[in-house]
Coordinates of C-alpha atoms and ligand atoms in Angstrom, one line a residue:
X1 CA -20.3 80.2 81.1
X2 CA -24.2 79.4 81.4
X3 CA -25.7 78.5 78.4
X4 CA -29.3 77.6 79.9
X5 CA -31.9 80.6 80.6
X6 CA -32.5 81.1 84.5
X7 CA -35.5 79.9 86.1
X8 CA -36.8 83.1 86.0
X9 CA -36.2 84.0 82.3
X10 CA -37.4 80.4 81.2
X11 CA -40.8 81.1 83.5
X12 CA -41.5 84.5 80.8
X13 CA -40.5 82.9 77.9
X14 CA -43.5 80.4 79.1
X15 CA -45.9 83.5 79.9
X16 CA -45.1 85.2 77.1
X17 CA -45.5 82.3 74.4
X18 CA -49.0 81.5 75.9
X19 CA -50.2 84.8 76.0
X20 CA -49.0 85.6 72.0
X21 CA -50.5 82.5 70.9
X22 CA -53.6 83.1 72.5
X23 CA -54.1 86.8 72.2
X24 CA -51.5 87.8 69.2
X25 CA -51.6 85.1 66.7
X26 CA -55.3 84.3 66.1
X27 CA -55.5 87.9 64.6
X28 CA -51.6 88.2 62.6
X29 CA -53.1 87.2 59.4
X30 CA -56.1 89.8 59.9
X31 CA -54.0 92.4 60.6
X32 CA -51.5 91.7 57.7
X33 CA -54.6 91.8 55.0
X34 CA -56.2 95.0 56.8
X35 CA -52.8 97.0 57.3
X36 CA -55.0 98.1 60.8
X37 CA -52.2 99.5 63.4
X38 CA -52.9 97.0 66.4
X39 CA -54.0 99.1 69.4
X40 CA -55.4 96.2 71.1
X41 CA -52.2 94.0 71.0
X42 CA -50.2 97.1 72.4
X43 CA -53.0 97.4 75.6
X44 CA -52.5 93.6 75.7
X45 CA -48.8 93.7 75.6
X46 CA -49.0 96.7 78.3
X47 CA -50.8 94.6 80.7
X48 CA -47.6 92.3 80.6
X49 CA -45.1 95.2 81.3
X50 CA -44.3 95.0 77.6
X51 CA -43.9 98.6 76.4
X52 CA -41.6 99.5 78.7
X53 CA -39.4 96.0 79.5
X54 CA -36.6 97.4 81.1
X55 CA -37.9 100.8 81.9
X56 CA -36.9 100.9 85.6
X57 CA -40.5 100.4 87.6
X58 CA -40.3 104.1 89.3
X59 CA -41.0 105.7 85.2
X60 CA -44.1 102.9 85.0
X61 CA -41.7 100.4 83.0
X62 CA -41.7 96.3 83.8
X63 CA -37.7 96.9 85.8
X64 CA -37.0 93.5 83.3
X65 CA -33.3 92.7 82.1
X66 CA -32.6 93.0 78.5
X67 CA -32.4 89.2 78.1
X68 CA -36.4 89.4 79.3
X69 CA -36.4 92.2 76.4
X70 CA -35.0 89.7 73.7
X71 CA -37.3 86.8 75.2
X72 CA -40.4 88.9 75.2
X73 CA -40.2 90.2 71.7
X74 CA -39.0 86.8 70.4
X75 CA -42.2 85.1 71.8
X76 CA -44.3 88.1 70.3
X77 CA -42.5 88.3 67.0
X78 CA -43.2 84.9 66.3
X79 CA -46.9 85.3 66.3
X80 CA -47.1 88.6 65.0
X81 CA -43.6 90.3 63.6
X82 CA -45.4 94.0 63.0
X83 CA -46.4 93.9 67.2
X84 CA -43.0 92.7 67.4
X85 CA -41.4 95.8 65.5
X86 CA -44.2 98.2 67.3
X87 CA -43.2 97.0 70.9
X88 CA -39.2 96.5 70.3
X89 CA -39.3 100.6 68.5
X90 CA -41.5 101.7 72.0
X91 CA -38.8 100.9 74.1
X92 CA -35.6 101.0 72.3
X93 CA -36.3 103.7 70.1
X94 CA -38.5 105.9 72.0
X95 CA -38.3 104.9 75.9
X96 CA -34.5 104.1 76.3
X97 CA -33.4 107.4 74.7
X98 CA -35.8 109.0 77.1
X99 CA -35.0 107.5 80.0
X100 CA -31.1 107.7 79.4
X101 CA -31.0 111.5 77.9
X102 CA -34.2 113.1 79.2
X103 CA -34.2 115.7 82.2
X104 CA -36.5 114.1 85.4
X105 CA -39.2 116.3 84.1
X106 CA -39.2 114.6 80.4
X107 CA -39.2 111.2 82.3
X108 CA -42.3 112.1 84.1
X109 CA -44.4 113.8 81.3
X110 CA -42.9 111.6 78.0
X111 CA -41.5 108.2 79.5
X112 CA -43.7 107.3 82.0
X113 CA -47.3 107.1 79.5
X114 CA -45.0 105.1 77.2
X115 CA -43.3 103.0 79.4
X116 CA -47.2 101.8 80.8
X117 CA -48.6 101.8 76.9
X118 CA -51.1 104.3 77.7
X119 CA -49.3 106.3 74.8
X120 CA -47.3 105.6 72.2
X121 CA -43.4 106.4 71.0
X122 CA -41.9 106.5 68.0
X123 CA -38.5 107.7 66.2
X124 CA -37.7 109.8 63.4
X125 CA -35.0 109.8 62.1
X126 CA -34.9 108.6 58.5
X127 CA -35.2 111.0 55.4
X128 CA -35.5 110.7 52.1
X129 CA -31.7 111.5 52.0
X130 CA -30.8 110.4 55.4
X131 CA -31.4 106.6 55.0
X132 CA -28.4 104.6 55.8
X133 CA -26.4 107.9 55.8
X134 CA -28.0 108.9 59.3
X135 CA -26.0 112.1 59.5
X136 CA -27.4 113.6 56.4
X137 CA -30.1 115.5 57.8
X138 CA -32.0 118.0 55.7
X139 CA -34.3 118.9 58.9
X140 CA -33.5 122.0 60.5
X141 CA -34.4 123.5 63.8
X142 CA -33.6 127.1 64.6
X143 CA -34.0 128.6 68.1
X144 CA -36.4 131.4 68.2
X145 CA -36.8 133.1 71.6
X146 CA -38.4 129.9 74.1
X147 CA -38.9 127.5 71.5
X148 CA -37.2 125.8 68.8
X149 CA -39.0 125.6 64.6
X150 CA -38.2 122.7 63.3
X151 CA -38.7 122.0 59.0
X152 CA -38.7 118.8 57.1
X153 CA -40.1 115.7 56.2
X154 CA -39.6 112.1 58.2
X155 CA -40.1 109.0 56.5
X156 CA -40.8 105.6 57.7
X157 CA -41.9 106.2 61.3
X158 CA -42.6 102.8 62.9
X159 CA -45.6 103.2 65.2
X160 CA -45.5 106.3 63.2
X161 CA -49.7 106.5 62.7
X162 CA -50.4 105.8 66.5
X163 CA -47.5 107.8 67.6
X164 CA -48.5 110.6 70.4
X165 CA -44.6 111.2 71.2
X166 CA -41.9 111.3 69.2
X167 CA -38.5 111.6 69.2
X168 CA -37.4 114.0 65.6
X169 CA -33.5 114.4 65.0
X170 CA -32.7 118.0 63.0
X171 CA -29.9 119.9 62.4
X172 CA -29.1 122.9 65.1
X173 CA -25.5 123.8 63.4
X174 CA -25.3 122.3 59.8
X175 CA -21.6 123.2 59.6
X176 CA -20.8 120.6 62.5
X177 CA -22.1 117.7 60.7
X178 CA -22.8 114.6 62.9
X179 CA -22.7 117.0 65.8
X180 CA -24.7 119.7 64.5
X181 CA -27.6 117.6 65.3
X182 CA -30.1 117.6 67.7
X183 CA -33.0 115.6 69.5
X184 CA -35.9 116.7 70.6
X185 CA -39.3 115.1 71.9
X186 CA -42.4 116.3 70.1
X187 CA -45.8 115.6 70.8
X188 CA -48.1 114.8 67.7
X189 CA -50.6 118.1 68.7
X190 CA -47.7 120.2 68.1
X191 CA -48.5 122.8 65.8
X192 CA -47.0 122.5 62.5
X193 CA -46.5 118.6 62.4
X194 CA -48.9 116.4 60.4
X195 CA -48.8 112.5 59.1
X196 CA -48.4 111.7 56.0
X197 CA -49.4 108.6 54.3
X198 CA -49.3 105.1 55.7
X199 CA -47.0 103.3 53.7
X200 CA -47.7 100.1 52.1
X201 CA -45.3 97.8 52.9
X202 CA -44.0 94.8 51.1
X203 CA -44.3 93.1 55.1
X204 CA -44.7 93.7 58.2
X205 CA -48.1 95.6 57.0
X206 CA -49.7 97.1 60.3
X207 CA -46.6 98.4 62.0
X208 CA -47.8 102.4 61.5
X209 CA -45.2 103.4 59.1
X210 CA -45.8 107.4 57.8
X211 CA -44.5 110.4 57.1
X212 CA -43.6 113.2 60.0
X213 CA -44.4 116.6 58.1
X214 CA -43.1 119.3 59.9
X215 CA -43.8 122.5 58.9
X216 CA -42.8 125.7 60.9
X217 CA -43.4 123.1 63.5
X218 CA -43.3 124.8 66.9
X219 CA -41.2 123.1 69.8
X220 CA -40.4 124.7 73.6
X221 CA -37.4 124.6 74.1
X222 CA -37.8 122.2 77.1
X223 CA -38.2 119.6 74.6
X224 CA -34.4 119.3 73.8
X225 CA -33.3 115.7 74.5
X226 CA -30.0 116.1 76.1
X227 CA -28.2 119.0 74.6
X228 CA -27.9 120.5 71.2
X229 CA -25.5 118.7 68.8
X230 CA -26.3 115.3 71.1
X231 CA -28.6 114.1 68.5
X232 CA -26.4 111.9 66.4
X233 CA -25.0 110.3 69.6
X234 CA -28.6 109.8 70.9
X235 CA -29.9 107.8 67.9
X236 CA -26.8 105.6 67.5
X237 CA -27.1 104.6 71.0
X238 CA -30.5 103.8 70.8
X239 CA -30.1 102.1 67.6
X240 CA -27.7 100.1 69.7
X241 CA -30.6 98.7 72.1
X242 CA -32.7 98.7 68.7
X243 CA -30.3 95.9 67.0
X244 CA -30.6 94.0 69.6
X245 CA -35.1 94.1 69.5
X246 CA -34.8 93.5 65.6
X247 CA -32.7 90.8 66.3
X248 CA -35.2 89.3 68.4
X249 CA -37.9 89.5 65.7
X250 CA -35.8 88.4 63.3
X251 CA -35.1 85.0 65.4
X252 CA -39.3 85.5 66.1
X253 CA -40.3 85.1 62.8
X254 CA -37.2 82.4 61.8
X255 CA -38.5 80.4 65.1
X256 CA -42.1 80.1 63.9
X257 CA -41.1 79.6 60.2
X258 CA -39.3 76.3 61.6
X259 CA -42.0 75.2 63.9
X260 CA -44.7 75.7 60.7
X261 CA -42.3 74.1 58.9
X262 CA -42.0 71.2 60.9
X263 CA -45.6 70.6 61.5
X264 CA -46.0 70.9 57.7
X265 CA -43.3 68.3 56.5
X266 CA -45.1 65.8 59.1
X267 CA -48.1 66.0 57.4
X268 CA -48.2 66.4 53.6
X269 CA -47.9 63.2 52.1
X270 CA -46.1 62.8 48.5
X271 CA -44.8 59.7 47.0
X272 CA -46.5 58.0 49.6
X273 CA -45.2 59.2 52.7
X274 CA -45.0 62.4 55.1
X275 CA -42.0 64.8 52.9
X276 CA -40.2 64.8 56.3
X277 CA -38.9 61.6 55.8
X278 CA -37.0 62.7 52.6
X279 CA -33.5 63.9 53.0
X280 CA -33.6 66.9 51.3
X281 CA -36.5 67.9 53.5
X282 CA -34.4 67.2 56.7
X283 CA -31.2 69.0 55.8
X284 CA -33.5 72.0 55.1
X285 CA -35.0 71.5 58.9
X286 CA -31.5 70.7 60.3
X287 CA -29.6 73.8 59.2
X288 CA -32.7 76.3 60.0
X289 CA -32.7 74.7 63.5
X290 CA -28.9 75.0 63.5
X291 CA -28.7 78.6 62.0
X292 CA -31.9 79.8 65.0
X293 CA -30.3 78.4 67.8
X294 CA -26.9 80.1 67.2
X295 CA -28.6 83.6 66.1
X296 CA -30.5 83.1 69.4
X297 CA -27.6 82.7 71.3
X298 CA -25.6 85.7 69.4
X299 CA -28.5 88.0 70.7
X300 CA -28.4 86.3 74.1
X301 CA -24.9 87.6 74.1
X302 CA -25.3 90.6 73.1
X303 CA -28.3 91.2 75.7
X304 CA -26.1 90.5 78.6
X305 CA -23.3 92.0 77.5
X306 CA -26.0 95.1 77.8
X307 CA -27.2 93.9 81.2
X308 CA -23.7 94.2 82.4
X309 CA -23.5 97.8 81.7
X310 CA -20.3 97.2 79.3
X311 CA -20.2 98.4 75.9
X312 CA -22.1 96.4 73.5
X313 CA -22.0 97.9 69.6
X314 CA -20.0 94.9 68.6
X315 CA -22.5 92.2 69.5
X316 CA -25.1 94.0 68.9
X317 CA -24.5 94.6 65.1
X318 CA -23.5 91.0 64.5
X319 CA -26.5 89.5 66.4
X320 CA -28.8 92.0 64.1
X321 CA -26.7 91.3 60.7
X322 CA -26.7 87.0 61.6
X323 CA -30.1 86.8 62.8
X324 CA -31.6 88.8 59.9
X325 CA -30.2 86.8 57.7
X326 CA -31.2 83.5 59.4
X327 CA -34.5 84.9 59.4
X328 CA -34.5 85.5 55.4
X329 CA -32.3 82.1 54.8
X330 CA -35.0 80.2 56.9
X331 CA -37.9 81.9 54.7
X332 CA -36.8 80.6 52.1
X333 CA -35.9 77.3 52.6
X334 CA -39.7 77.6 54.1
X335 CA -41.1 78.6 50.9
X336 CA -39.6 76.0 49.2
X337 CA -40.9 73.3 52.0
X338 CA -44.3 74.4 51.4
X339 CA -44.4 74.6 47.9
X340 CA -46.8 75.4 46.5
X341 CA -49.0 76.3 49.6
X342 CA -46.1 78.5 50.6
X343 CA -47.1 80.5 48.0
X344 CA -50.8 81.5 48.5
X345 CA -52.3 83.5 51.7
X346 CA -54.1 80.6 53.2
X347 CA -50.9 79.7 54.8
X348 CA -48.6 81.5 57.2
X349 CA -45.1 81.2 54.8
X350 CA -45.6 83.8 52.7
X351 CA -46.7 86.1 55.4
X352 CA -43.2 85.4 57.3
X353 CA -41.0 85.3 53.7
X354 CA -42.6 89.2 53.5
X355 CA -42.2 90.3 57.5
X356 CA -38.6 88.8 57.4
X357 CA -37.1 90.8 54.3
X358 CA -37.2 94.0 56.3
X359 CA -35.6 92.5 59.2
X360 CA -32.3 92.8 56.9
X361 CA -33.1 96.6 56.1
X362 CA -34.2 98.5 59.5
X363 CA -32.4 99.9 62.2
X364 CA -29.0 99.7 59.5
X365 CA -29.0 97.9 56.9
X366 CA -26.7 94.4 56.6
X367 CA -24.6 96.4 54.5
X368 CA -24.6 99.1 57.4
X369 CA -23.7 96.3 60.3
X370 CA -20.8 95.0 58.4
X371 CA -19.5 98.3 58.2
X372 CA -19.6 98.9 61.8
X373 CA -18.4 95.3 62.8
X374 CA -15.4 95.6 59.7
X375 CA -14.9 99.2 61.9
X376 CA -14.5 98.1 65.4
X377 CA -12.8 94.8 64.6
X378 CA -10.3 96.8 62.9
X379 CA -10.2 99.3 65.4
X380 CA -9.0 95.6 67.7
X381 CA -12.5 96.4 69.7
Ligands
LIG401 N1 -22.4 105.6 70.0 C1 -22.0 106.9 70.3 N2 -21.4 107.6 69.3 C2 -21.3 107.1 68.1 C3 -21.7 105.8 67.7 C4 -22.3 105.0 68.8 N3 -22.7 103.8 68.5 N4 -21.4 105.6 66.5 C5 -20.8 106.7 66.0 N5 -20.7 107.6 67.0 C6 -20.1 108.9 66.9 C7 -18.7 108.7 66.3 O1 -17.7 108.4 67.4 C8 -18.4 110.1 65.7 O2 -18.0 111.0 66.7 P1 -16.5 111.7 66.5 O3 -16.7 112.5 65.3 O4 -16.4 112.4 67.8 O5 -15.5 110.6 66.3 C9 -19.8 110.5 65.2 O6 -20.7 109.7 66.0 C10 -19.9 110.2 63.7 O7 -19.6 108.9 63.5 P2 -19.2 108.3 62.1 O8 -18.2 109.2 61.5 O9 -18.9 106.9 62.2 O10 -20.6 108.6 61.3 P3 -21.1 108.2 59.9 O11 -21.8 109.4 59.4 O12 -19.9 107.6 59.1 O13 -22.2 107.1 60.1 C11 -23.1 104.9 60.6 C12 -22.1 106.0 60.9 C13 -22.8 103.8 61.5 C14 -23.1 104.5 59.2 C15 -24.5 105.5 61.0 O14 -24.9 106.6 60.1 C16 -25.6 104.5 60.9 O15 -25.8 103.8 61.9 N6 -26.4 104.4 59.8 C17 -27.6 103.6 59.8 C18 -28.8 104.3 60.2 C19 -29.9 103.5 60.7 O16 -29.6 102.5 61.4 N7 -31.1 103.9 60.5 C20 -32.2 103.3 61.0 C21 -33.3 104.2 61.0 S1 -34.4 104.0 62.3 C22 -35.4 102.7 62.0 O17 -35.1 101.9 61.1 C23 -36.5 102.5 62.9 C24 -37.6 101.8 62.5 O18 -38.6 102.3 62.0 C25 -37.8 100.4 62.9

């Protein structure tokens, strides 16, 4: 057992942290007032491999490990949580199910743009019925002649605004349930789908969130991702890889709430001296240091438990479910270090205390990742 990161993974963590705090952060608080999706993070992020991190180099992707993944969107997250959410739904969401389920004639037309950032992915699978009850979809799409129509409404698509691809589950055979559903890969010119609004969000402000509209939307039937009735099967596998990227922000945005946190204590002076030298101060600093290292470490697991190609629900859900949690325990305690100043926009805290409640929401819900962990642990997984 190796609990220090290889030369080679400590080297990107280094890369990646100088590049996000020069290029990402200086604009994170901009881009949370202005709700503006960040095209020129994603073109910076591409230039790092960073759409398509372990998108094997042949499909235009970086060839990374998923370790590098967690790294990378750990680094990012911590300067800007929505580029964090927009890169981690690119590859997980969009790219992996591509590259995993897609025909070598999808991987060349839909992964490839993706993978380099010259276009953008999203997923779209949430309805207004179909939230943590995935299999509940109300979309339908019915095979007529070479193409298939799809109907119904998609709501809060990450990247969803900027999205040219996406990847839209609907129901082929609603009498097989789960397995009456189908993937398919949609481009955003397609007749019959429009965006709907941009949502505004409570956090993580500029990450694209809209509505999917698809009305009589027209798809060839060489859109079909894997085959029909894969679709449920497809999304939980990516929502697999997904866990682990929200994870990552999660510990992102608990990481920088510590280091603001720290820098902070050090220098407001009350009863005449720095409030890090007062107990109750420290234990705050000492179980948020505590709680990110072992989250960290969970998702570490969890990434190379991926890497080595064995089966990885488990740790995936239990990294996502502890390091959301860290993230929304550490925002508070950060609130509270800050005071009062962690309660106006001139300071970072309230920013993070917003981007880290919907860490504990996305991708399944903590209510959702108990229920799979409680499942497989039961199961003696
Ligand atoms: N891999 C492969 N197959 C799987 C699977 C997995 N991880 N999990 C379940 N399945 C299979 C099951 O084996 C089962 O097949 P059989 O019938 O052959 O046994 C089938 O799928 C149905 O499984 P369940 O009966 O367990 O399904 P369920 O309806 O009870 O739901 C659930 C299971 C875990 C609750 C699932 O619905 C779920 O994950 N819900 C949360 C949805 C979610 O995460 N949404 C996120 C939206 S996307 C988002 O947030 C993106 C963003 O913008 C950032």
């Amino acid at each position: 057992m190796n609990f220090q990161l290889s030369e080679e993974h400590s080297m990107l963590k280094q890369t990646i942290r100088a590049f996000a705090e020069k290029e990402i952060k200086p604009k994170a608080a901009e881009h949370d007032k202005t709700r503006e999706y960040p095209f020129e993070n994603v073109r910076k992020a591409a230039g790092l491999n960073l759409m398509g991190i372990m998108i094997p180099e042949e499909y235009g992707g970086g060839g990374m490990d998923c370790v590098s993944y967690v790294i990378a969107v750990e680094e990012i997250s911590r300067c800007c949580a929505s580029t964090g959410v927009i890169i981690s739904v690119n590859n997980s969401l969009y790219c992996h199910p591509v590259l995993f389920f897609g025909t070598e004639e999808q991987k060349r037309k839909y992964l490839s743009p993706c993978a380099k950032g010259e276009k953008i992915g999203a997923f779209c699978l949430t309805e207004a019925n179909a939230g943590s009850d995935a299999g509940n979809q109300q979309s339908t799409a019915v095979f007529k002649g070479d193409r298939y129509i799809l109907n119904g409404t998609k709501l809060f698509v990450t990247n969803g605004v900027a999205a040219d691809y996406m990847i839209i589950f609907a129901m082929t055979d609603r009498g097989k349930k789960t397995k009456g559903i189908s993937a398919f890969i949609v481009e955003k010119d397609f007749s019959g789908l429009t965006k709907g609004k941009d949502e505004v969000k409570l956090g993580i402000t500029c990450s694209g969130a809209c509505e999917i509209v698809l009305e009589n939307c027209e798809v060839p039937s060489e859109n079909l991702l894997g085959k029909e009735g894969d679709g449920f099967k497809i999304a939980m596998n990516a929502l697999e890889e997904g866990r682990i990227g929200i994870a990552s922000q999660a510990v992102g945005i608990a990481q920088a709430i510590l280091d603001e946190s720290l820098k902070y204590s050090k220098e407001r002076v009350q009863f005449g001296k720095p409030i890090s030298e007062f107990q109750a101060i420290q234990w705050m600093l000492s179980d948020m240091a505590t709680e990110i290292e072992a989250a960290r470490l969970l998702n570490y697991r969890a990434a190379m438990k991926r890497d080595s190609g064995a089966k990885y629900t488990l740790e995936s859900s239990m990294a996502k479910l502890f390091a959301s949690e860290v993230a929304m325990k550490s925002a508070i305690k950060g609130i509270q270090i800050f005071g009062g100043y962690g309660y106006i926009n001139e300071y970072p805290m309230e920013r993070f205390f917003r981007d880290a409640k919907i860490t504990e929401i996305y991708e399944g819900t903590s209510e959702i990742q108990r229920l799979i962990i409680s499942g497989l642990i039961l199961k003696g997984n």
